[in-house]
Short mmCIF file of C-alpha atoms in Angstrom, two decimals:
data_model
loop_
_atom_site.label_atom_id
_atom_site.label_comp_id
_atom_site.label_asym_id
_atom_site.label_seq_id
_atom_site.Cartn_x
_atom_site.Cartn_y
_atom_site.Cartn_z
CA MET A 1 -9.49 -0.10 18.52
CA ARG A 2 -12.70 -0.70 16.60
CA GLU A 3 -11.49 1.50 13.74
CA LEU A 4 -8.16 -0.35 13.72
CA LEU A 5 -9.92 -3.70 13.32
CA ILE A 6 -12.33 -2.38 10.67
CA ASP A 7 -9.41 -1.04 8.61
CA ALA A 8 -7.42 -4.26 9.11
CA ARG A 9 -10.43 -6.25 7.88
CA LEU A 10 -10.69 -3.98 4.84
CA ILE A 11 -7.03 -4.58 3.95
CA ALA A 12 -7.28 -8.35 4.52
CA ILE A 13 -10.42 -8.67 2.37
CA LYS A 14 -8.77 -6.61 -0.36
CA ASP A 15 -5.66 -8.84 -0.40
CA LEU A 16 -7.71 -12.05 -0.32
CA ARG A 17 -9.98 -10.80 -3.11
CA ILE A 18 -6.93 -10.07 -5.24
CA GLU A 19 -5.59 -13.53 -4.42
CA ALA A 20 -8.91 -15.19 -5.27
CA ARG A 21 -8.91 -13.41 -8.62
CA SER A 22 -5.25 -13.84 -9.54
CA ARG A 23 -4.96 -17.38 -8.09
CA VAL A 24 -1.22 -16.96 -7.51
CA LEU A 25 -1.40 -19.06 -4.33
CA LEU A 26 -3.26 -21.96 -5.89
CA ASN A 27 -1.56 -21.91 -9.29
CA GLN A 28 2.01 -21.07 -8.30
CA VAL A 29 2.81 -21.09 -4.59
CA ALA A 30 0.99 -24.31 -3.65
CA PRO A 31 2.45 -26.34 -6.56
CA PHE A 32 5.89 -24.97 -5.65
CA ALA A 33 5.49 -26.09 -2.03
CA LEU A 34 4.32 -29.57 -3.06
CA LEU A 35 7.18 -29.77 -5.54
CA VAL A 36 9.63 -29.04 -2.72
CA LEU A 37 8.23 -32.03 -0.81
CA VAL A 38 8.66 -34.25 -3.87
CA LEU A 39 12.20 -33.01 -4.49
CA PHE A 40 13.14 -33.70 -0.88
CA GLY A 41 11.99 -37.25 -1.48
CA PHE A 42 14.20 -37.53 -4.56
CA ALA A 43 17.18 -35.88 -2.86
CA LEU A 44 17.08 -38.10 0.20
CA ASP A 45 16.59 -41.17 -1.98
CA ALA A 46 15.00 -42.77 1.03
CA ASP A 47 12.30 -45.25 1.84
CA GLN A 48 9.10 -44.09 3.49
CA ARG A 49 10.39 -44.85 6.98
CA THR A 50 13.28 -42.40 6.64
CA LEU A 51 11.06 -39.80 5.00
CA ARG A 52 8.52 -40.22 7.80
CA SER A 53 11.15 -39.44 10.42
CA PHE A 54 12.28 -36.33 8.53
CA ALA A 55 8.74 -35.26 7.57
CA PRO A 56 8.32 -32.55 10.26
CA GLY A 57 11.49 -30.71 9.26
CA LEU A 58 10.83 -31.10 5.55
CA PHE A 59 7.26 -29.88 6.05
CA TRP A 60 8.38 -26.66 7.76
CA VAL A 61 11.21 -25.96 5.33
CA ALA A 62 8.62 -26.24 2.55
CA VAL A 63 6.29 -23.91 4.45
CA LEU A 64 9.02 -21.29 4.94
CA LEU A 65 10.07 -21.39 1.29
CA ALA A 66 6.46 -21.03 0.17
CA ALA A 67 5.92 -18.30 2.74
CA LEU A 68 8.70 -16.27 1.10
CA LEU A 69 6.68 -16.28 -2.12
CA ALA A 70 3.45 -15.40 -0.31
CA VAL A 71 5.10 -12.51 1.53
CA GLN A 72 6.78 -11.20 -1.62
CA ARG A 73 3.44 -11.36 -3.40
CA SER A 74 1.72 -9.53 -0.54
CA THR A 75 4.38 -6.81 -0.57
CA SER A 76 4.35 -6.45 -4.34
CA LEU A 77 0.61 -5.70 -4.32
CA GLU A 78 1.36 -2.41 -2.60
CA ARG A 79 4.43 -1.60 -4.68
CA ALA A 80 2.68 -2.05 -8.02
CA ASP A 81 1.40 1.32 -9.17
CA ASP A 82 2.48 2.81 -5.85
CA ALA A 83 -0.64 1.77 -3.95
CA GLN A 84 1.45 2.04 -0.79
CA THR A 85 1.48 5.82 -1.21
CA GLY A 86 -2.30 5.70 -1.45
CA LEU A 87 -2.44 3.77 1.81
CA ARG A 88 -0.16 6.31 3.51
CA LEU A 89 -2.36 9.15 2.28
CA SER A 90 -5.57 7.40 3.29
CA GLY A 91 -4.85 8.26 6.90
CA MET A 92 -5.21 4.60 7.88
CA ALA A 93 -3.15 3.60 10.91
CA PRO A 94 -0.03 1.68 9.80
CA SER A 95 -0.82 -0.96 12.43
CA SER A 96 -4.16 -1.59 10.66
CA VAL A 97 -2.37 -2.10 7.36
CA PHE A 98 0.08 -4.46 9.04
CA LEU A 99 -2.60 -6.51 10.78
CA GLY A 100 -4.70 -6.73 7.63
CA LYS A 101 -1.84 -7.83 5.42
CA ALA A 102 -0.54 -10.28 8.04
CA ALA A 103 -4.04 -11.76 8.40
CA ALA A 104 -4.29 -12.31 4.65
CA VAL A 105 -0.86 -13.99 4.56
CA PHE A 106 -1.86 -16.10 7.58
CA LEU A 107 -4.95 -17.43 5.81
CA GLN A 108 -2.95 -18.24 2.70
CA LEU A 109 -0.35 -20.06 4.80
CA ALA A 110 -3.13 -22.01 6.52
CA VAL A 111 -4.33 -23.26 3.13
CA LEU A 112 -0.76 -24.17 2.20
CA GLU A 113 -0.29 -26.07 5.46
CA VAL A 114 -3.42 -28.12 4.82
CA LEU A 115 -2.15 -29.04 1.36
CA LEU A 116 1.33 -29.83 2.67
CA THR A 117 -0.10 -31.95 5.49
CA ILE A 118 -1.96 -34.00 2.90
CA GLY A 119 1.33 -34.06 0.97
CA ILE A 120 3.40 -35.60 3.77
CA VAL A 121 0.67 -38.11 4.56
CA VAL A 122 0.43 -39.22 0.92
CA LEU A 123 4.09 -38.89 -0.14
CA TYR A 124 5.93 -39.74 3.08
CA GLY A 125 3.34 -41.93 4.77
CA SER A 126 3.19 -39.75 7.90
CA GLN A 127 0.56 -40.46 10.54
CA VAL A 128 -1.01 -37.94 12.85
CA ASP A 129 -0.83 -39.03 16.51
CA ASP A 130 -2.02 -35.76 18.08
CA PRO A 131 -4.26 -33.79 15.71
CA VAL A 132 -4.95 -31.03 18.26
CA LEU A 133 -1.24 -30.33 18.74
CA LEU A 134 -0.73 -30.49 14.98
CA ILE A 135 -3.49 -27.96 14.25
CA LEU A 136 -2.46 -25.58 17.04
CA THR A 137 1.19 -25.75 15.99
CA ALA A 138 0.32 -25.09 12.35
CA ALA A 139 -1.89 -22.13 13.29
CA THR A 140 0.55 -20.61 15.79
CA ALA A 141 3.55 -20.98 13.51
CA ALA A 142 1.54 -19.47 10.64
CA VAL A 143 0.81 -16.42 12.80
CA ALA A 144 4.53 -16.09 13.60
CA VAL A 145 5.59 -16.48 9.98
CA ALA A 146 2.86 -14.15 8.64
CA ALA A 147 3.61 -11.40 11.17
CA THR A 148 7.39 -11.60 10.79
CA GLY A 149 7.14 -11.94 7.01
CA THR A 150 4.84 -8.93 6.65
CA LEU A 151 7.13 -6.78 8.77
CA TYR A 152 10.28 -7.82 6.93
CA GLY A 153 8.48 -7.56 3.60
CA ALA A 154 7.80 -3.90 4.37
CA LEU A 155 11.42 -3.44 5.45
CA ALA A 156 12.80 -5.07 2.30
CA SER A 157 10.42 -3.13 0.03
CA GLY A 158 12.09 0.09 1.12
CA LEU A 159 15.54 -1.22 0.24
CA GLY A 160 17.19 -2.05 -3.05
CA ALA A 161 17.28 -5.58 -4.54
CA ARG A 162 14.22 -6.38 -2.46
CA GLU A 163 13.39 -9.74 -4.10
CA THR A 164 16.76 -11.22 -3.19
CA LEU A 165 17.06 -9.37 0.10
CA LEU A 166 13.89 -10.69 1.71
CA PRO A 167 15.06 -14.34 2.10
CA ILE A 168 18.40 -13.21 3.54
CA LEU A 169 16.65 -11.01 6.08
CA LEU A 170 13.69 -13.21 6.90
CA LEU A 171 14.94 -16.80 7.04
CA PRO A 172 17.45 -16.30 9.90
CA VAL A 173 14.79 -14.53 11.97
CA LEU A 174 12.38 -17.41 11.37
CA ALA A 175 14.91 -20.05 12.50
CA PRO A 176 13.31 -20.31 15.98
CA VAL A 177 9.92 -20.93 14.32
CA LEU A 178 11.44 -23.65 12.16
CA ILE A 179 12.99 -25.33 15.18
CA GLY A 180 9.96 -24.98 17.46
CA ALA A 181 7.40 -26.04 14.85
CA THR A 182 9.53 -29.00 13.78
CA ARG A 183 9.90 -30.24 17.37
CA SER A 184 6.19 -29.78 18.00
CA PHE A 185 5.36 -31.67 14.80
CA ASP A 186 7.80 -34.40 15.87
CA ASP A 187 5.48 -34.95 18.83
CA ALA A 188 2.24 -34.54 16.86
CA LEU A 189 3.37 -36.97 14.14
CA GLY A 190 5.01 -39.35 16.62
CA THR A 191 8.45 -39.20 15.01
CA ALA A 192 10.39 -38.26 18.17
CA ALA A 193 9.82 -38.33 21.91
CA VAL A 194 9.69 -34.60 22.68
CA ASP A 195 7.28 -32.38 24.56
CA GLY A 196 5.52 -30.71 21.65
CA TRP A 197 3.33 -28.58 23.89
CA ALA A 198 6.37 -26.85 25.38
CA TRP A 199 7.61 -26.00 21.90
CA LEU A 200 4.11 -24.79 21.03
CA GLY A 201 4.40 -22.37 23.95
CA LEU A 202 7.64 -21.01 22.48
CA LEU A 203 5.90 -20.55 19.12
CA ALA A 204 3.02 -18.71 20.79
CA VAL A 205 5.41 -16.30 22.49
CA PHE A 206 7.24 -15.72 19.21
CA GLY A 207 3.94 -15.14 17.40
CA LEU A 208 2.72 -12.65 19.99
CA VAL A 209 5.98 -10.71 20.03
CA ALA A 210 6.18 -10.65 16.22
CA THR A 211 2.60 -9.42 15.92
CA ALA A 212 3.02 -6.72 18.55
CA LEU A 213 6.38 -5.62 17.17
CA GLY A 214 5.04 -5.60 13.63
CA ALA A 215 2.01 -3.51 14.55
CA LEU A 216 4.27 -0.99 16.26
CA ALA A 217 7.12 -0.90 13.73
CA HIS A 218 5.25 -1.17 10.43
CA GLY A 219 4.60 2.57 10.29
CA ALA A 220 8.29 3.38 10.55
CA MET A 221 9.08 0.77 7.87
CA ILE A 222 6.74 2.21 5.26
CA GLU A 223 7.44 5.83 6.13
CA ASN A 224 11.21 5.53 5.90
CA MET B 1 -4.73 27.01 4.23
CA VAL B 2 -1.18 26.28 2.99
CA GLU B 3 1.79 28.21 4.40
CA LEU B 4 5.40 27.46 3.56
CA ARG B 5 8.18 29.58 5.01
CA GLY B 6 11.71 28.69 3.98
CA ALA B 7 10.55 25.11 3.36
CA VAL B 8 13.30 22.65 2.57
CA ALA B 9 12.70 19.09 1.38
CA LEU B 10 15.39 16.52 0.74
CA LEU B 11 15.32 13.62 -1.68
CA GLY B 12 18.18 11.58 -0.26
CA ASN B 13 20.81 14.26 0.31
CA PHE B 14 19.60 16.41 -2.58
CA PRO B 15 17.61 19.53 -1.62
CA ALA B 16 14.69 19.23 -4.03
CA LEU B 17 13.12 22.26 -2.34
CA ALA B 18 15.66 24.79 -1.17
CA GLY B 19 13.73 27.31 0.91
CA ILE B 20 10.27 27.85 -0.54
CA ASP B 21 8.02 30.66 0.62
CA LEU B 22 4.41 30.29 -0.46
CA SER B 23 1.03 31.16 0.95
CA ILE B 24 -2.22 29.83 -0.48
CA ASP B 25 -5.65 30.80 0.76
CA ALA B 26 -8.75 28.62 0.97
CA THR B 27 -10.66 28.13 -2.32
CA GLU B 28 -7.68 29.29 -4.38
CA ILE B 29 -6.62 27.45 -7.51
CA VAL B 30 -2.88 27.81 -7.99
CA LEU B 31 -0.92 26.63 -10.99
CA ILE B 32 2.60 25.44 -10.17
CA GLN B 33 4.85 25.56 -13.19
CA GLY B 34 8.51 25.14 -13.90
CA PRO B 35 10.98 23.03 -15.84
CA ASN B 36 11.49 19.31 -15.26
CA GLY B 37 13.30 18.72 -11.98
CA ALA B 38 12.32 22.14 -10.61
CA GLY B 39 10.66 20.59 -7.54
CA LYS B 40 6.96 20.76 -8.49
CA THR B 41 6.19 17.15 -7.62
CA THR B 42 8.24 17.38 -4.43
CA LEU B 43 6.28 20.47 -3.42
CA LEU B 44 3.00 18.60 -3.86
CA GLN B 45 4.32 15.59 -1.93
CA LEU B 46 5.50 17.85 0.86
CA CYS B 47 2.08 19.54 1.09
CA ALA B 48 0.43 16.08 1.14
CA GLY B 49 2.46 15.08 4.17
CA LEU B 50 4.40 12.39 2.32
CA LEU B 51 7.72 14.12 2.99
CA ARG B 52 8.96 15.51 6.25
CA PRO B 53 10.19 19.10 5.96
CA ALA B 54 13.95 19.20 6.43
CA GLY B 55 13.83 22.89 7.25
CA GLY B 56 11.52 25.86 7.50
CA ASP B 57 7.86 25.87 8.47
CA VAL B 58 5.11 24.06 6.59
CA VAL B 59 1.54 24.42 7.82
CA VAL B 60 -1.21 22.69 5.84
CA LEU B 61 -4.88 22.91 6.85
CA GLY B 62 -3.77 24.21 10.23
CA HIS B 63 -1.36 21.34 10.92
CA ASP B 64 2.39 21.73 11.28
CA LEU B 65 3.83 19.08 8.97
CA ALA B 66 6.95 18.68 11.07
CA ARG B 67 4.78 17.02 13.73
CA GLU B 68 1.33 16.26 12.33
CA ARG B 69 1.73 14.78 8.88
CA ARG B 70 -0.84 12.02 9.42
CA ALA B 71 -3.50 14.48 10.51
CA VAL B 72 -3.21 16.21 7.15
CA ARG B 73 -3.32 13.15 4.96
CA ARG B 74 -6.98 12.26 5.36
CA GLN B 75 -7.99 15.75 4.22
CA VAL B 76 -5.71 15.81 1.19
CA ALA B 77 -5.97 14.16 -2.23
CA LEU B 78 -2.75 13.75 -4.18
CA LEU B 79 -2.93 12.74 -7.82
CA GLY B 80 0.60 11.77 -8.73
CA HIS B 81 2.18 10.01 -11.66
CA SER B 82 1.00 6.61 -10.40
CA THR B 83 -2.68 5.73 -10.19
CA CYS B 84 -2.48 3.82 -6.86
CA LEU B 85 -4.89 1.19 -8.20
CA TYR B 86 -4.88 -2.57 -7.70
CA GLY B 87 -4.71 -4.28 -11.08
CA ASP B 88 -6.67 -7.39 -10.09
CA LEU B 89 -9.59 -5.43 -8.64
CA THR B 90 -12.29 -3.88 -10.78
CA ALA B 91 -12.53 -0.12 -11.17
CA ALA B 92 -15.60 -0.15 -8.89
CA GLU B 93 -13.82 -2.23 -6.24
CA ASN B 94 -10.84 0.12 -6.32
CA ILE B 95 -12.97 3.23 -5.88
CA THR B 96 -14.94 1.59 -3.07
CA PHE B 97 -11.77 0.38 -1.35
CA TRP B 98 -10.16 3.82 -1.35
CA ALA B 99 -13.39 5.41 -0.14
CA LYS B 100 -13.55 3.01 2.81
CA ALA B 101 -9.82 3.38 3.44
CA ALA B 102 -10.43 7.09 3.85
CA GLY B 103 -12.97 6.32 6.56
CA LEU B 104 -16.22 6.59 4.59
CA THR B 105 -18.99 4.17 5.44
CA GLY B 106 -22.38 2.96 4.20
CA THR B 107 -24.49 5.46 2.30
CA ASP B 108 -21.65 7.98 1.98
CA VAL B 109 -19.66 5.47 -0.06
CA HIS B 110 -22.58 4.70 -2.39
CA SER B 111 -23.73 8.27 -2.99
CA ARG B 112 -20.24 9.69 -3.49
CA PHE B 113 -19.23 6.72 -5.62
CA ALA B 114 -22.13 7.33 -8.00
CA SER B 115 -21.44 11.04 -8.41
CA ALA B 116 -17.67 10.61 -8.82
CA ALA B 117 -18.10 7.82 -11.37
CA GLU B 118 -20.60 9.86 -13.35
CA LEU B 119 -18.40 12.95 -13.29
CA MET B 120 -15.41 10.99 -14.60
CA GLY B 121 -17.49 9.25 -17.27
CA LEU B 122 -17.12 5.76 -15.81
CA ASP B 123 -20.11 3.69 -16.94
CA GLN B 124 -21.21 0.37 -15.45
CA ARG B 125 -19.43 -1.66 -18.12
CA LEU B 126 -16.13 0.05 -17.41
CA LEU B 127 -16.58 -0.05 -13.64
CA ALA B 128 -17.00 -3.83 -13.80
CA ARG B 129 -13.67 -4.38 -15.55
CA THR B 130 -10.46 -5.20 -13.71
CA VAL B 131 -7.98 -2.34 -13.82
CA ASN B 132 -5.42 -4.56 -15.61
CA VAL B 133 -7.51 -4.45 -18.79
CA LEU B 134 -8.26 -0.72 -18.71
CA SER B 135 -6.42 1.76 -20.91
CA ALA B 136 -4.06 4.29 -19.33
CA GLY B 137 -6.67 7.02 -19.69
CA GLN B 138 -9.39 4.87 -18.11
CA ARG B 139 -7.08 4.09 -15.19
CA ARG B 140 -6.39 7.78 -14.75
CA ARG B 141 -10.14 8.51 -14.68
CA THR B 142 -10.65 5.73 -12.14
CA SER B 143 -7.85 7.09 -10.00
CA ILE B 144 -9.32 10.60 -10.03
CA ALA B 145 -12.78 9.21 -9.18
CA ALA B 146 -11.23 7.32 -6.24
CA LEU B 147 -9.85 10.62 -4.96
CA ALA B 148 -13.05 12.55 -5.65
CA VAL B 149 -15.17 10.30 -3.40
CA ARG B 150 -13.11 11.51 -0.44
CA ARG B 151 -14.09 15.17 -1.03
CA PRO B 152 -10.79 16.44 0.33
CA GLU B 153 -10.15 19.97 1.54
CA LEU B 154 -6.93 20.21 -0.45
CA TRP B 155 -6.36 18.82 -3.94
CA LEU B 156 -2.78 18.36 -5.11
CA LEU B 157 -2.81 17.49 -8.80
CA ASP B 158 0.36 16.56 -10.64
CA GLU B 159 -0.25 16.73 -14.39
CA PRO B 160 -3.96 15.87 -13.96
CA HIS B 161 -4.76 16.13 -17.68
CA ALA B 162 -1.95 13.79 -18.77
CA GLY B 163 -3.16 10.77 -20.73
CA LEU B 164 -6.79 11.89 -20.83
CA ASP B 165 -8.96 12.51 -23.86
CA GLN B 166 -10.96 15.71 -24.28
CA ALA B 167 -13.90 14.43 -22.24
CA GLY B 168 -11.56 13.33 -19.46
CA ARG B 169 -9.81 16.71 -19.43
CA ASP B 170 -13.14 18.48 -19.22
CA ALA B 171 -14.11 16.18 -16.35
CA VAL B 172 -10.91 17.08 -14.48
CA ASP B 173 -11.70 20.78 -14.96
CA SER B 174 -15.20 20.15 -13.59
CA ILE B 175 -13.78 18.39 -10.56
CA ILE B 176 -11.44 21.30 -9.89
CA THR B 177 -14.17 23.94 -10.17
CA ASP B 178 -16.64 21.83 -8.17
CA ALA B 179 -14.04 21.30 -5.44
CA VAL B 180 -13.33 25.01 -5.15
CA GLY B 181 -17.06 25.70 -5.16
CA ALA B 182 -17.36 23.34 -2.21
CA GLY B 183 -14.63 25.22 -0.30
CA ALA B 184 -11.55 23.19 -1.25
CA THR B 185 -8.17 24.51 -2.37
CA VAL B 186 -6.38 23.21 -5.46
CA LEU B 187 -2.70 23.16 -6.40
CA VAL B 188 -2.09 22.02 -9.96
CA SER B 189 1.28 21.22 -11.42
CA SER B 190 0.98 21.16 -15.17
CA HIS B 191 2.76 21.85 -18.41
CA GLU B 192 -0.59 22.59 -20.07
CA LEU B 193 -0.45 26.21 -19.06
CA ASP B 194 -3.26 27.57 -21.20
CA ARG B 195 -5.71 24.98 -19.96
CA VAL B 196 -4.97 25.50 -16.29
CA ARG B 197 -4.72 29.28 -16.63
CA SER B 198 -8.33 29.27 -17.77
CA LEU B 199 -9.16 27.91 -14.31
CA SER B 200 -6.68 29.88 -12.24
CA PRO B 201 -5.34 33.40 -12.41
CA ARG B 202 -2.45 32.65 -10.07
CA VAL B 203 0.71 31.05 -11.38
CA VAL B 204 3.68 30.14 -9.20
CA THR B 205 6.90 29.42 -11.05
CA ILE B 206 9.51 27.17 -9.47
CA ALA B 207 13.08 26.61 -10.56
CA ALA B 208 15.83 24.70 -8.77
CA GLY B 209 13.65 24.23 -5.72
CA MET B 210 12.88 27.92 -5.28
CA VAL B 211 9.89 30.12 -6.09
CA VAL B 212 11.13 32.49 -8.78
CA ALA B 213 7.80 34.12 -9.64
CA ASP B 214 4.34 34.35 -8.17
CA SER B 215 2.03 36.14 -10.53
CA VAL B 216 -1.53 36.69 -11.63
CA HIS B 217 -1.52 35.93 -15.32
CA ASN B 218 -4.14 38.47 -16.48
CA SER B 219 -1.95 41.42 -15.54
CA HIS B 220 1.31 39.39 -15.22
CA THR B 221 2.03 41.21 -12.00
CA THR B 222 4.88 39.46 -10.24
CA ARG B 223 4.68 39.12 -6.47
CA GLY B 224 8.03 37.43 -6.10
CA SER B 225 9.06 34.76 -3.64
CA GLY B 226 9.90 37.36 -1.03
CA GLU B 227 6.24 38.23 -0.52
CA PRO B 228 4.54 35.05 0.52
CA GLY B 229 0.94 35.36 1.36
CA GLY B 230 0.32 38.59 -0.46
CA ALA B 231 -3.09 39.06 -1.98
CA PRO B 232 -3.25 38.14 -5.65
CA ASN B 233 -3.30 41.04 -7.98
CA ALA B 234 -6.32 41.25 -10.21
#
């Protein structure tokens, strides 16, 4: 177990160091996510009151679209120059690689969520009624998206037309996260009378299952 | 050390290796030669545990590859056509990462890093550069250094001299002789026959996924694929 966590930490630090140096998240993914929020505003042609009521859903659609880019970037790091073969030959447990890569994606999504939260407050005039629920929902949903995305990224990387395949594979699977996180945010932002904590529980279960499944299945994905 | 009996490996549905018999002892250096598409790279990948044997028996370092591929991998270094380096990390960061990924820690990483970098002619200035700005030859040197820090028991080298200048080629030769001196075994696939023959008397020729000759080049005595494991002729 200790070795698994040490190796996962090594992978996560490697991915985050590459991200810090290449700045793909800050220079490309984050502006894209903020742009999506702005375009939603244009498309809905609505006043702030309407945008406020739609803010939770728009927030999570923006997160999922940005997550696709983050996952594709994470997967491409291992495809470039066949580093994935090096990882297979290193003798590292595939579950370590999965956990490390998912952790790096999770941290990047957390940064994105902070920026997007500022975005909906500034652009849509949203107000946070329950900051604890908001933070826990954002963190739990990020775990679910990072774990599922990393697993499906590995699956798509072994198939043809991987760049276009990933969204088709991943987005339907993440539909429960979109629904649960949106409902929970409805409660946290005070836009609808729902029990956000119950939806947070659903997200937590999804996140746990995705992480466990990913840790178990990642080896088969990269081997085959 | 390496035993293949009727080994078959498939790439998709294509039998890239169609029943190979080969036996290699510890501390041997064996040159694998053959035309393009003969199965040389596939043979190295099979021995590294990257491919699952589709038939026959393959035992590497005492492990049956049909069941224990992962056990082999940490003791094997495969230098393929790709360098397996991360472009946004420096050469030093890449070497350190692969050393730690192979399970090395603390002082082992530092001491082995220094000797591997020196052997491959990687100075501090070059080590501090990101791989993206290195030349192809410098990347190749970095990749070999990243393998050398692991001190594997079995080296599988696919065209190891490709893209290297004279100093780099000499460094590769040094790594091969040092590895064998330390008890490792080396399989080299190369088209630079004269260079590798100076390191190894044994040459295995592959064509269409089969061993067609297994000889010791000084006397050119052919052992043939039907006699795996026979002692090399002097």
